[in-house]
Tab-separated table of C-alpha atoms in Angstrom:
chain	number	residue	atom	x	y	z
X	1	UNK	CA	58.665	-74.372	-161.455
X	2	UNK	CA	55.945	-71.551	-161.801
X	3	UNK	CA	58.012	-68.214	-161.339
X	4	UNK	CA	55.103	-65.279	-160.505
X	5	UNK	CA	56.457	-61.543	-161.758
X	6	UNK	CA	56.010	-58.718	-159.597
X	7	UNK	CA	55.461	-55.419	-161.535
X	8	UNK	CA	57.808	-52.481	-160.344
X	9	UNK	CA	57.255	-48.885	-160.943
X	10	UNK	CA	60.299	-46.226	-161.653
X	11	UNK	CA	60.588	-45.874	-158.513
X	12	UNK	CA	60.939	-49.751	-157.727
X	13	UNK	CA	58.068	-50.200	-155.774
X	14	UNK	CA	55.723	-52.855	-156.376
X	15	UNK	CA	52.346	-51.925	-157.934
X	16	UNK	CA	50.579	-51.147	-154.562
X	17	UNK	CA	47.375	-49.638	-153.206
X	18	UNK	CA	47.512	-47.349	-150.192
X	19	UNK	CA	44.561	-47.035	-147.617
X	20	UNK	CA	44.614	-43.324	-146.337
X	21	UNK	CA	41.642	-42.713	-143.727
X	22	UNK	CA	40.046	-40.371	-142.340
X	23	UNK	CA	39.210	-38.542	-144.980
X	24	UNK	CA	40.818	-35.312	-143.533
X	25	UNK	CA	39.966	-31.561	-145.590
X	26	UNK	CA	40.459	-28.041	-145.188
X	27	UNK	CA	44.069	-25.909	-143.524
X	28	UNK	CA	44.623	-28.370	-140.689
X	29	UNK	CA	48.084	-30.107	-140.877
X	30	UNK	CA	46.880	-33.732	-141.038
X	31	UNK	CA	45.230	-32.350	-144.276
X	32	UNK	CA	48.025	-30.637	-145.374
X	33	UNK	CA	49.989	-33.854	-145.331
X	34	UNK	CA	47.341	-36.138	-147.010
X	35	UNK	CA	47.472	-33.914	-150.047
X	36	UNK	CA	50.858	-34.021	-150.408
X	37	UNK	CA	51.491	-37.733	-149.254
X	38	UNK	CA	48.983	-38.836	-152.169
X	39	UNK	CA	50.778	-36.699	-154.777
X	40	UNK	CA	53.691	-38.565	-153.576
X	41	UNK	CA	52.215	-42.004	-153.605
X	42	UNK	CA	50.635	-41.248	-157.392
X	43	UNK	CA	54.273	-39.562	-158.505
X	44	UNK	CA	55.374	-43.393	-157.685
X	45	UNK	CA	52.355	-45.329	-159.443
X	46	UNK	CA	50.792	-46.417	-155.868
X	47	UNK	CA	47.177	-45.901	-156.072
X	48	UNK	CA	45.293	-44.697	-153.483
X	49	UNK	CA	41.860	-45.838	-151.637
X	50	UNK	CA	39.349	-44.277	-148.656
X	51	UNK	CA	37.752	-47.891	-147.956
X	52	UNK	CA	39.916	-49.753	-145.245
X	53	UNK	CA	37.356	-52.634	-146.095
X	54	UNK	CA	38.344	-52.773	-149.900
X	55	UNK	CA	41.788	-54.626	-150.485
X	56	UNK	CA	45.147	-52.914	-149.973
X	57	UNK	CA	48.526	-53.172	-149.066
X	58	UNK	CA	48.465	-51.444	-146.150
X	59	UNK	CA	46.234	-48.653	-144.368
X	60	UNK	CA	47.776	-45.339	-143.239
X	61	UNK	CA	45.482	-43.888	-140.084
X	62	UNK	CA	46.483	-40.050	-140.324
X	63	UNK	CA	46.367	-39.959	-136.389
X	64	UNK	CA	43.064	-40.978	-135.378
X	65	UNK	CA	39.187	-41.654	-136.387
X	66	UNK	CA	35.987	-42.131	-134.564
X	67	UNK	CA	35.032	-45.285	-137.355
X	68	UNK	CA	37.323	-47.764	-135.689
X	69	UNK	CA	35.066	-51.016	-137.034
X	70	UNK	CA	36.507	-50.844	-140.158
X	71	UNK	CA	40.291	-51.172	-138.529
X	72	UNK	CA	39.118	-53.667	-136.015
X	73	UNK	CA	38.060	-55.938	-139.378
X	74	UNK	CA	41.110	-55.194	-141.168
X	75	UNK	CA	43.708	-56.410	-137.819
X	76	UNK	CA	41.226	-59.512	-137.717
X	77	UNK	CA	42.084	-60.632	-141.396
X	78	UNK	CA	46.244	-59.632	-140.719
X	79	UNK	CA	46.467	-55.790	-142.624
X	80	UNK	CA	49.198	-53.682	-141.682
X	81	UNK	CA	47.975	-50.645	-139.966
X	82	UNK	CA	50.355	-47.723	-139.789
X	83	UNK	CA	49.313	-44.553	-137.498
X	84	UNK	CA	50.699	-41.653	-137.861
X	85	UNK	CA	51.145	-39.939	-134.437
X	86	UNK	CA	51.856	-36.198	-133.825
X	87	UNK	CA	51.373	-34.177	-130.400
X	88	UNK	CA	48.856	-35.139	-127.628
X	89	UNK	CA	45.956	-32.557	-126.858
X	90	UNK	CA	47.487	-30.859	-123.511
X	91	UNK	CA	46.917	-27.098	-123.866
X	92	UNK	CA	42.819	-27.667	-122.351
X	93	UNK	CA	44.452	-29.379	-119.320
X	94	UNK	CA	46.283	-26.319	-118.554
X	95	UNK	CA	44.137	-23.182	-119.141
X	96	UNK	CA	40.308	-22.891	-119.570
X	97	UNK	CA	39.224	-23.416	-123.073
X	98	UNK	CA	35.558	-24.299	-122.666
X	99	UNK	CA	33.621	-27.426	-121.944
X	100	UNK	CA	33.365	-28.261	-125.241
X	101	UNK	CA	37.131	-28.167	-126.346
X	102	UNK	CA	38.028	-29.803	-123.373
X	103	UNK	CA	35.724	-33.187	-124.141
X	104	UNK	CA	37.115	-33.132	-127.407
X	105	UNK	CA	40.632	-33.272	-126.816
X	106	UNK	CA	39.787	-35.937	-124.325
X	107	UNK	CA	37.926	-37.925	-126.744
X	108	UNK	CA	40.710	-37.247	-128.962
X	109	UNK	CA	43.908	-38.294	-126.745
X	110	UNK	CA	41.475	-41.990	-125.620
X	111	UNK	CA	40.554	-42.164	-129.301
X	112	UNK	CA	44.422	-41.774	-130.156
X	113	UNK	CA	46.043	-44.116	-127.765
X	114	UNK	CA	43.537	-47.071	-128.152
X	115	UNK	CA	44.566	-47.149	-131.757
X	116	UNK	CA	47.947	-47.156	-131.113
X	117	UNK	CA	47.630	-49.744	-128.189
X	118	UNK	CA	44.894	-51.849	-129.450
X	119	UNK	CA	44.871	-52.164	-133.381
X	120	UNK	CA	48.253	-50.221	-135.050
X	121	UNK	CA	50.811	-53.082	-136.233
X	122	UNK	CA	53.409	-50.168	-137.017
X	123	UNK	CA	53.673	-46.505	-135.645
X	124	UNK	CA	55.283	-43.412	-137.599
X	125	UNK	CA	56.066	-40.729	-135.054
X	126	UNK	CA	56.718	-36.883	-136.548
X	127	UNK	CA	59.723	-36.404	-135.051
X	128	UNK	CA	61.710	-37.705	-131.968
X	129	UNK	CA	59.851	-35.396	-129.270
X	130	UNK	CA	56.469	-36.777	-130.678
X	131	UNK	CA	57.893	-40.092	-129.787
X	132	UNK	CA	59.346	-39.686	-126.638
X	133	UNK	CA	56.402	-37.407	-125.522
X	134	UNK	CA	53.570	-40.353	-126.339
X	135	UNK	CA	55.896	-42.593	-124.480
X	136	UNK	CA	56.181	-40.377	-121.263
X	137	UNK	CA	52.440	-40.641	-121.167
X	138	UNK	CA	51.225	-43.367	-122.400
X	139	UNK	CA	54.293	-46.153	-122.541
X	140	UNK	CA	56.360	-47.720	-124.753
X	141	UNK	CA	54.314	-49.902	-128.015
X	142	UNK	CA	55.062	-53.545	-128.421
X	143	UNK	CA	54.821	-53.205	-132.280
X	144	UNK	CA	57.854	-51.655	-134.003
X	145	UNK	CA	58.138	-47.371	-134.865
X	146	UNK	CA	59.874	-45.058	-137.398
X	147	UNK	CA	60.402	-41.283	-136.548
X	148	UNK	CA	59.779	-39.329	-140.117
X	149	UNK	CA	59.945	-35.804	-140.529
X	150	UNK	CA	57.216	-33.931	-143.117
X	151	UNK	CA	58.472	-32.939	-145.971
X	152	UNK	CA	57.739	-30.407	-148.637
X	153	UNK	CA	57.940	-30.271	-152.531
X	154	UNK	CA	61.175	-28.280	-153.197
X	155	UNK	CA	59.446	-27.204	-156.319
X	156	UNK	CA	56.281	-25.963	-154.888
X	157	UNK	CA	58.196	-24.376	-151.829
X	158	UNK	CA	61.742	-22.850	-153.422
X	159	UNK	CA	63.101	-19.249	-153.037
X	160	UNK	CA	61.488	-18.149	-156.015
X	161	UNK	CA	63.364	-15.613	-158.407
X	162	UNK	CA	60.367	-12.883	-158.197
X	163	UNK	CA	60.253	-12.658	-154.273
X	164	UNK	CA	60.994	-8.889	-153.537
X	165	UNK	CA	61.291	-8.177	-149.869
X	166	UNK	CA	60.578	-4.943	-148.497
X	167	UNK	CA	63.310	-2.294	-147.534
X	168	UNK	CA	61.505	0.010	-145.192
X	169	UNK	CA	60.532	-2.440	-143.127
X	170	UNK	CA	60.982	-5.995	-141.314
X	171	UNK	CA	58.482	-8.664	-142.092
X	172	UNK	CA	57.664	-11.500	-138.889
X	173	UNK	CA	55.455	-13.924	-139.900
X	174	UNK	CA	53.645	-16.288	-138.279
X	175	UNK	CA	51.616	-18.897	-139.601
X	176	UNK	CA	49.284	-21.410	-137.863
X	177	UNK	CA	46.101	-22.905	-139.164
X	178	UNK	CA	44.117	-21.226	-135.766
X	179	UNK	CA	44.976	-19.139	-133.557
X	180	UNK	CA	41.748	-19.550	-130.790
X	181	UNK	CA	41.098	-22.376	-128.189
X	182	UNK	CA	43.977	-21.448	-126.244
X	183	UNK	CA	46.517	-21.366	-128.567
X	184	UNK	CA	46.532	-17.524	-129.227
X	185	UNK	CA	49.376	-16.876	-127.051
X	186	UNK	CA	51.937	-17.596	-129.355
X	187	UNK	CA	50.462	-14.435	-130.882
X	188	UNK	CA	51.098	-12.638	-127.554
X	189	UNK	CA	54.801	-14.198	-127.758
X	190	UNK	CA	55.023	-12.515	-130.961
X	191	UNK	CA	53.836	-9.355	-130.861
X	192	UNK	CA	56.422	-9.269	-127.577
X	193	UNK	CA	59.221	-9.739	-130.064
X	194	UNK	CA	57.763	-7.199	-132.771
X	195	UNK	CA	57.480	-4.811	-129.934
X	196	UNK	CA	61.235	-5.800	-129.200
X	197	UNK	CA	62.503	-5.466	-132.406
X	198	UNK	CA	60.699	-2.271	-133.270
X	199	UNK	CA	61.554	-0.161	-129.668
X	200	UNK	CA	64.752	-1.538	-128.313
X	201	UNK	CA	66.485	-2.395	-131.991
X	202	UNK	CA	64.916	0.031	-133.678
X	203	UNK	CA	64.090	-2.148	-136.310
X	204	UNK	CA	61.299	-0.777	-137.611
X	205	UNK	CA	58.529	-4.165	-137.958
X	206	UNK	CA	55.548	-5.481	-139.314
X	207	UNK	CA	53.911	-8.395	-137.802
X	208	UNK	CA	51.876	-10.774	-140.666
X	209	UNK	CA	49.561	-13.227	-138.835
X	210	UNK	CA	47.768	-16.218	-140.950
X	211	UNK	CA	45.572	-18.323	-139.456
X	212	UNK	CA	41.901	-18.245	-138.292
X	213	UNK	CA	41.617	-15.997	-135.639
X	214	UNK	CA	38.074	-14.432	-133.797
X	215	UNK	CA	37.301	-10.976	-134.083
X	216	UNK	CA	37.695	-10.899	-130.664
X	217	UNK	CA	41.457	-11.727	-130.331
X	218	UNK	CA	41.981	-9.711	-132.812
X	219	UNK	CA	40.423	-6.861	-131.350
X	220	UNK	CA	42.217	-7.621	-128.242
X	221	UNK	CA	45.248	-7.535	-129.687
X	222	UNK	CA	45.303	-4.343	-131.734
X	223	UNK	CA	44.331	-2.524	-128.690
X	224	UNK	CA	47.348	-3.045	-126.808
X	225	UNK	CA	49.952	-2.720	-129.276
X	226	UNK	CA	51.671	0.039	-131.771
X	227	UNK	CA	52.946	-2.821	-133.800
X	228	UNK	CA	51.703	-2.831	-137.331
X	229	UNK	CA	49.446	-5.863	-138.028
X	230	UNK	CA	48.834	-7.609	-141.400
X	231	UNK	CA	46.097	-9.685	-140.676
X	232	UNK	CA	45.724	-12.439	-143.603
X	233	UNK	CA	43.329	-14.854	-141.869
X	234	UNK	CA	43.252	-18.203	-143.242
X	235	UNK	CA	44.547	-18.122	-147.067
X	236	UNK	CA	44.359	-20.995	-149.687
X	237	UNK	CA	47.032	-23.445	-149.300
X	238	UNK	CA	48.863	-22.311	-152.614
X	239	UNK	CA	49.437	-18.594	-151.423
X	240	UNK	CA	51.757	-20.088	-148.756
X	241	UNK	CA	55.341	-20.358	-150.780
X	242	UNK	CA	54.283	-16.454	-151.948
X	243	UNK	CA	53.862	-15.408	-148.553
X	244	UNK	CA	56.759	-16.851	-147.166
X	245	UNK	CA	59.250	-15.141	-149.893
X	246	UNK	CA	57.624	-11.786	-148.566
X	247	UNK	CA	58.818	-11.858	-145.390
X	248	UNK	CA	62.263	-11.595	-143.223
X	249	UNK	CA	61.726	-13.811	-140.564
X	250	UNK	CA	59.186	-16.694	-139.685
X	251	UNK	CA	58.496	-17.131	-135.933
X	252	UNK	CA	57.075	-20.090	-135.098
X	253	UNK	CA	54.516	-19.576	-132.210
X	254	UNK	CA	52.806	-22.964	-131.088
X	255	UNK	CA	54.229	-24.899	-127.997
X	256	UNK	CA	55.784	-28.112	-128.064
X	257	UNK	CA	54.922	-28.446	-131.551
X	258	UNK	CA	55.187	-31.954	-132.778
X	259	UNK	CA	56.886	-31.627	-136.232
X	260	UNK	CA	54.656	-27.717	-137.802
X	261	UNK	CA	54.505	-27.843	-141.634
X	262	UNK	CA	54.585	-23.888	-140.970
X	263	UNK	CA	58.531	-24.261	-140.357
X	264	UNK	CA	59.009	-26.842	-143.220
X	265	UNK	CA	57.463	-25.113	-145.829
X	266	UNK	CA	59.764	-21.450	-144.685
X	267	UNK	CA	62.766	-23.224	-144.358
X	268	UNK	CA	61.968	-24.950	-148.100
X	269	UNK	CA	60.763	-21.024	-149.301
X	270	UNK	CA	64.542	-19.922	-147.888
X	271	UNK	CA	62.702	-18.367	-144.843
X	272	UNK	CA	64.794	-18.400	-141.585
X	273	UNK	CA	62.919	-19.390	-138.647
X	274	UNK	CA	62.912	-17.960	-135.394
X	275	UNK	CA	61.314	-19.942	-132.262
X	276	UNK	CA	61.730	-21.468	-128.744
X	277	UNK	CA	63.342	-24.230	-127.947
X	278	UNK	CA	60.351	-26.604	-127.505
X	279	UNK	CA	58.439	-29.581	-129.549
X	280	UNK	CA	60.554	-30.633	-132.539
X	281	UNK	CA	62.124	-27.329	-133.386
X	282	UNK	CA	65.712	-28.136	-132.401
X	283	UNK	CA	64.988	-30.883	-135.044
X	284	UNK	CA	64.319	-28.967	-137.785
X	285	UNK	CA	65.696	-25.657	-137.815
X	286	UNK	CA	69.780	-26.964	-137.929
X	287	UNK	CA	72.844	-25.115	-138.019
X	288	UNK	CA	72.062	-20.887	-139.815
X	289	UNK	CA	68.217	-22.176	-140.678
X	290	UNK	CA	67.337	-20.223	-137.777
X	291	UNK	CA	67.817	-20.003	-134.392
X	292	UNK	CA	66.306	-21.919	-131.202
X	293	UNK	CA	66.372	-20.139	-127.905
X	294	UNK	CA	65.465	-21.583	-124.741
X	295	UNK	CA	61.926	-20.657	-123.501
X	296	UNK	CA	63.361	-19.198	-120.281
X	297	UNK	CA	60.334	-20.698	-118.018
X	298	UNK	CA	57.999	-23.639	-118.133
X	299	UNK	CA	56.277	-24.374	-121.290
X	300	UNK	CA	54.148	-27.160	-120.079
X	301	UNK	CA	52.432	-24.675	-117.402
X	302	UNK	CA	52.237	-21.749	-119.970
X	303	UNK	CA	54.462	-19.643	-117.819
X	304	UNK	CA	55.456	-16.216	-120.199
X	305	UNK	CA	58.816	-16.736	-122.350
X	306	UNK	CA	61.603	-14.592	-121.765
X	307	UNK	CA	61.766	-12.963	-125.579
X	308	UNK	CA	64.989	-11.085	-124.922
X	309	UNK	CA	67.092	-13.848	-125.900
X	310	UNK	CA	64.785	-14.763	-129.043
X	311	UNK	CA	65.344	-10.751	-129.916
X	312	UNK	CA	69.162	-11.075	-130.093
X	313	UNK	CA	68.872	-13.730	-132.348
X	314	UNK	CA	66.182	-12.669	-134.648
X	315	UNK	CA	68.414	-9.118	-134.784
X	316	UNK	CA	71.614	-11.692	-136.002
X	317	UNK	CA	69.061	-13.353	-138.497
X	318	UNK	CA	67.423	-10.077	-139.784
X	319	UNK	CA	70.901	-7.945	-140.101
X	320	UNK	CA	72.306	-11.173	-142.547
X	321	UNK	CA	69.513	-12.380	-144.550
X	322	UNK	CA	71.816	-13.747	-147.284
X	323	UNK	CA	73.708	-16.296	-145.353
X	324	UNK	CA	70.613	-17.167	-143.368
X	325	UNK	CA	68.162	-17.575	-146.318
X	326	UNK	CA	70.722	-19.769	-148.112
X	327	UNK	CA	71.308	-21.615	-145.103
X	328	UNK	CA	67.370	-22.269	-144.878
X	329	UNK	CA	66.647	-23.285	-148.138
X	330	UNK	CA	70.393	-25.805	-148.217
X	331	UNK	CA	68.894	-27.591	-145.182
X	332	UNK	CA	65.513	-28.525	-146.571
X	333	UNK	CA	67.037	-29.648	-149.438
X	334	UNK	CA	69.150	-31.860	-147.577
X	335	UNK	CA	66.401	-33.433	-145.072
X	336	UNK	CA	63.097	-31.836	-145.450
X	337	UNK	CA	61.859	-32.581	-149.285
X	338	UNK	CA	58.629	-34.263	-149.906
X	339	UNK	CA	60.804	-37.454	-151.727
X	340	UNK	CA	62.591	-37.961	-148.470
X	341	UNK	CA	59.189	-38.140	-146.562
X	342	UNK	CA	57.082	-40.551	-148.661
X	343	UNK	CA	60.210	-42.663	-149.118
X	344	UNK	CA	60.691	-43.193	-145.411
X	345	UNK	CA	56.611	-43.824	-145.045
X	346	UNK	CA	57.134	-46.568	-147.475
X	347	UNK	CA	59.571	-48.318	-145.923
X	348	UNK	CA	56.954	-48.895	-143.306
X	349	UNK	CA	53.888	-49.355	-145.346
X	350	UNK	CA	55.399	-51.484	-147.972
């Protein structure tokens, strides 16, 4: 009997080629994740490919894509397609972001579910609200799921022996990849806290915003506040870690956020976060990480936070930054590393 040898890496997977599409680039999450997802798949000897029509073990659709041919041809000949779902576009739905943004995330949300109904054999959610939020509004799959958290590299993202943290002065941070199309009032949420922090704690604040923002927001912003204002704009992806160890306290200002790398990568720089209870953030920021405060109103109709609460704790999080920081960076060790994540993608693909 002819016995056929399958080659195994260090790792102990077999000698596999990963499909990755789209081809996703610049500060956006899903490219975030591709970046470090192939570093992880190479770190393991899995090579990766663009070309769902060239052979591979399996195809990874980073959330959607408008060249669904390609995938159509790969179900027809029996290929494992894996899409990875985060949030559904909802924010257009519920204040007026212009014709154009609102046709997009329409064509975004059919494009979405008809790969998930129609061709996906597997489905990796983000987290457990990303799961039970696609199936409040769209149904339950017939083909099987995994919820898997992003991870970070612990290396990459660590407390760093060099960080030196200012000691006239509090440093909130907030860092999203843009901060227009209806999305800038987490910005108003935290300058509200700032404003908090700084006149009824008298902890005297700045506020560091990255993330592409208009002039115009900005403008409107500095107007109506005393708060100073570090605006950083979008940075390269490698000043991250350095700009985390600078600051005190990260608050984490989108809605209903499906699984933000924003709070991974603090957490993994020892940052505490600071945020609403809504999304995935009870899921990631455990135990002294941080602290998660109920939103106080409706986040699904954009009613206005009550920040009081998320003051209280930010002043128990600012006034013991040693327990908290340690706390941070112990927690991604334990459940947020990039290892963890590619591992658990694996197990799907493979």
């Amino acid at each position: 009997m002819l016995l056929l040898a399958t080659t195994f890496n260090a790792y102990n997977y077999p000698m596999s080629k990963i499909c990755i599409v789209p081809y996703v680039e610049g500060f956006s999450g899903g490219a975030s994740f591709r970046l470090k997802f192939e570093d992880g798949l190479r770190a393991r000897g899995i090579d990766v490919t663009r070309d769902p029509d060239q052979p591979s073990d399996a195809i990874l659709v980073l959330a959607g894509t408008r060249n669904l041919l390609p995938l159509w041809r790969a179900r027809s000949r029996g290929q494992r397609i894996v899409q990875r779902l985060d949030g559904i576009n909802w924010v257009h739905k519920k204040r007026n972001t212009g014709l154009k943004h609102y046709l997009r995330a329409e064509y975004g949300n059919f494009n979405l579910s008809l790969i998930r109904s129609r061709i996906a054999t597997n489905i990796i959610y983000q987290s457990e609200f990303s799961r039970t939020w696609w199936e409040d509004w769209y149904g339950k799959t017939r083909v099987p799921y995994e919820v898997v958290h992003n991870g970070v590299d612990l290396n990459v993202y660590s407390v760093g022996r060099d960080a030196i943290l200012p000691c006239d002065r509090y440093k909130l941070l907030i860092v999203e990849g843009s901060l227009g199309g209806g999305y800038d009032m987490g910005l108003d949420n935290a300058i509200r806290l700032a404003e908090i922090l700084q006149d009824k704690h008298k902890l005297p604040m700045e506020l560091m915003v990255v993330g592409k923002i208009t002039d115009d927001i900005r403008k409107r912003i500095q107007a109506k506040t005393h708060i100073s204002i570090n605006w950083m704009g979008a940075v390269p992806r490698e000043r991250i870690p350095e700009i985390d160890r600078s600051a005190h306290l990260l608050f984490s200002a989108d809605l209903n956020a499906a699984c933000p790398n924003s709070v991974i990568e603090a957490l993994a720089c020892g940052l505490p976060v600071a945020a609403f209870d809504t999304g995935a953030l009870n899921e990631l920021v455990i135990g002294d990480a941080g602290r998660v405060v109920p939103y106080g109103s409706d986040p699904w109709q954009i009613e206005p936070p009550k920040v009081e609460p998320l003051a209280d704790a930010a002043v128990e999080i600012l006034q013991d930054q040693p327990r908290f920081r340690k706390a941070a960076r112990d927690h991604a060790e334990k459940a947020l590393g990039l290892d963890k994540m590619v591992d658990g993608y694996l197990k799907v693909l493979l």
